[in-house]
Coordinates of C-alpha atoms in Angstrom, one line a residue:
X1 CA 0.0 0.0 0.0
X2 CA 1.5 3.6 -0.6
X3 CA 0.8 6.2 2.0
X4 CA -0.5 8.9 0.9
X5 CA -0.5 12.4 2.8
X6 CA -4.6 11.9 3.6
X7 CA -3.6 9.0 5.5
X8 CA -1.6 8.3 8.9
X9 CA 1.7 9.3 8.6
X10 CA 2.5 5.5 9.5
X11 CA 0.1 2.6 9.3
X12 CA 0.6 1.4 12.7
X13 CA -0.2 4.6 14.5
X14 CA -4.1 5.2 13.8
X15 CA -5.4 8.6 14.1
X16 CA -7.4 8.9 17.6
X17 CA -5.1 6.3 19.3
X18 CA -4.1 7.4 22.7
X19 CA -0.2 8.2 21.3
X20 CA -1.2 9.3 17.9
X21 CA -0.3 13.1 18.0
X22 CA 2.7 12.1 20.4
X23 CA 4.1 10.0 17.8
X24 CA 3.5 12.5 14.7
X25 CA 4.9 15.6 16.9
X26 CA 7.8 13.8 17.3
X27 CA 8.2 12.9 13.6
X28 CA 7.4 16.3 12.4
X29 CA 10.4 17.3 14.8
X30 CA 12.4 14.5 12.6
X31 CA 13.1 13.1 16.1
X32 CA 11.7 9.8 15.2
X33 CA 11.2 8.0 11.6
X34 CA 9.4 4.8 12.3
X35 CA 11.4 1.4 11.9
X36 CA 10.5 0.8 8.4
X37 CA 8.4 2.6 5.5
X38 CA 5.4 3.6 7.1
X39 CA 5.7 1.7 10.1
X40 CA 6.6 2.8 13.6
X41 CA 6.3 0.0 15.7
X42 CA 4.5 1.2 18.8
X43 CA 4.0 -1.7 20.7
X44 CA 8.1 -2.1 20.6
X45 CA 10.7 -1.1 22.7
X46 CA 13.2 1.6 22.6
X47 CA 16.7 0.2 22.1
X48 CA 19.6 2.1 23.0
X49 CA 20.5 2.9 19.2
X50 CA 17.1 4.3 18.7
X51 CA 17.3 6.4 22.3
X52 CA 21.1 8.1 20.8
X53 CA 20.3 8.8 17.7
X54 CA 16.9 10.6 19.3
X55 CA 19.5 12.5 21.0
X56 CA 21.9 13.1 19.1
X57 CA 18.7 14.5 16.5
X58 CA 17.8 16.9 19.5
X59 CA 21.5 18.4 19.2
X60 CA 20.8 19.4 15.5
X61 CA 23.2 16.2 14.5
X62 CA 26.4 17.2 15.0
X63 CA 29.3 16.0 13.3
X64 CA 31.2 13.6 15.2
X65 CA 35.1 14.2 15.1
X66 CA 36.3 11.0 14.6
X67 CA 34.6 7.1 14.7
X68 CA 33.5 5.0 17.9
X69 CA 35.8 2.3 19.0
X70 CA 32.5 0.2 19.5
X71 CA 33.1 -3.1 18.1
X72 CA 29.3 -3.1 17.3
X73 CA 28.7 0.0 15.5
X74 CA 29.1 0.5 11.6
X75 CA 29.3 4.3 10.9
X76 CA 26.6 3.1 7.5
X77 CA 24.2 2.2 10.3
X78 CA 21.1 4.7 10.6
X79 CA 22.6 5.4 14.5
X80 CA 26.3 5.4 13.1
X81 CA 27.4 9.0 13.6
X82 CA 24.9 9.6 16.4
X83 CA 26.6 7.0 18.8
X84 CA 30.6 8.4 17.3
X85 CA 29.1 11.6 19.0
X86 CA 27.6 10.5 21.7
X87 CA 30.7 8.5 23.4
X88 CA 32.9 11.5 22.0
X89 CA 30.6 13.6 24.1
X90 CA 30.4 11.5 27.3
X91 CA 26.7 10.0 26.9
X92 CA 27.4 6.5 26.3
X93 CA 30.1 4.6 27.3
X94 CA 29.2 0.8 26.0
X95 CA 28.1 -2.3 27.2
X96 CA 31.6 -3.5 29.1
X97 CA 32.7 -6.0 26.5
X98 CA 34.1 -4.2 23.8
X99 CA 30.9 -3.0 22.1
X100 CA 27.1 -0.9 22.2
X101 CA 24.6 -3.5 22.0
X102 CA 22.7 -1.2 19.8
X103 CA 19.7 -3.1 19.7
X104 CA 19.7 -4.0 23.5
X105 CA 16.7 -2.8 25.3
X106 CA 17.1 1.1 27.2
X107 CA 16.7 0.3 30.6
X108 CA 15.4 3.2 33.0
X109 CA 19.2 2.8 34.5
X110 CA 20.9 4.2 31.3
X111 CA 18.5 6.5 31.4
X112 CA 19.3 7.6 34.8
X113 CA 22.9 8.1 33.7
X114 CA 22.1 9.9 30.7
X115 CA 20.2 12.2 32.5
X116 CA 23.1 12.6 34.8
X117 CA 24.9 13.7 31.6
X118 CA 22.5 16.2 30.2
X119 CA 20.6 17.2 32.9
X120 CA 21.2 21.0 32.5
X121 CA 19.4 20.4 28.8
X122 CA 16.8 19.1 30.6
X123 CA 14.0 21.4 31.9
X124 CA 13.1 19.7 35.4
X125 CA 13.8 19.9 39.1
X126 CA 15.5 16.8 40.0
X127 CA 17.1 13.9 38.1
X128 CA 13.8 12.1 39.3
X129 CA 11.5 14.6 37.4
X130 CA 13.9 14.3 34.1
X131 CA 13.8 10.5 34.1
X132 CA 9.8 10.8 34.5
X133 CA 9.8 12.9 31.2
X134 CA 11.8 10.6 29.0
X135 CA 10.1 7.9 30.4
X136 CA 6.6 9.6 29.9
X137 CA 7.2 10.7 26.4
X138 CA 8.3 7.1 25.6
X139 CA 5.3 5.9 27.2
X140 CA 3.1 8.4 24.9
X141 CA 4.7 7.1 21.7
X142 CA 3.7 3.3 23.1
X143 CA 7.6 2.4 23.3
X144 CA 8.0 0.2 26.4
X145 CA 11.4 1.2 29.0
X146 CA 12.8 -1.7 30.9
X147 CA 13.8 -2.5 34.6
X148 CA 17.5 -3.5 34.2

């Protein structure tokens, strides 16, 4: 089926579901573009490639300086250059073996320590309140966050 522009900007997101206009303010954004043509995938969950490279759009996708020295990560992949910037920059630092684990489940842990790490980007009172918002808006766009 093509989609065309009178119909829901992906096919797995119905307009009048509970997360519709979650899920198409954050594609308008260009924060989020589904996990395959036309498809978003609500009832997955966030991995840690998608969470980056949501980050790493939110920074205006800067150029990395160099490449990561995760074992795991192609710099052809979709979340390539956003995981080069975001170890550059202190946001991730791996799984402990060598590599990313890009499609690993984000747990509400790594999400703790990213909010540690960007905290002053964030607009909340406590660490508690940021990790309530990313979790939240995850939640809104149906995308399920683990207990590690």
């Amino acid at each position: 089926r093509i989609v065309s522009p009178e119909d829901d900007l992906f096919l797995d997101v119905p307009k009048g579901t509970w997360y519709c206009n979650s899920v198409e303010a954050c594609a308008t954004m260009g924060l989020f573009n589904g996990t395959a043509p036309a498809r978003f995938s609500p009832d997955g969950t966030m991995t840690r490639a998608m969470l980056v490279t949501v980050l790493h759009r939110l920074e205006g996708e800067p150029a990395p300086a160099g490449t990561s020295s995760f074992e795991d990560v192609k710099a052809e992949a979709y979340y390539g250059k956003a995981v080069f910037w975001a170890q550059e920059n202190g946001i991730v630092s791996g799984d402990g073996k060598g590599g990313f684990n890009p499609n690993g489940k984000i747990t509400r842990e790594q999400i703790r320590e990213i909010v540690q790490i960007k905290k002053e980007d964030i607009n909340a009172r406590s660490e508690e309140a940021a990790m309530r918002i990313i979790e939240g808006t995850a939640r809104s766009m149906g995308i399920e966050v683990v207990d590690a």
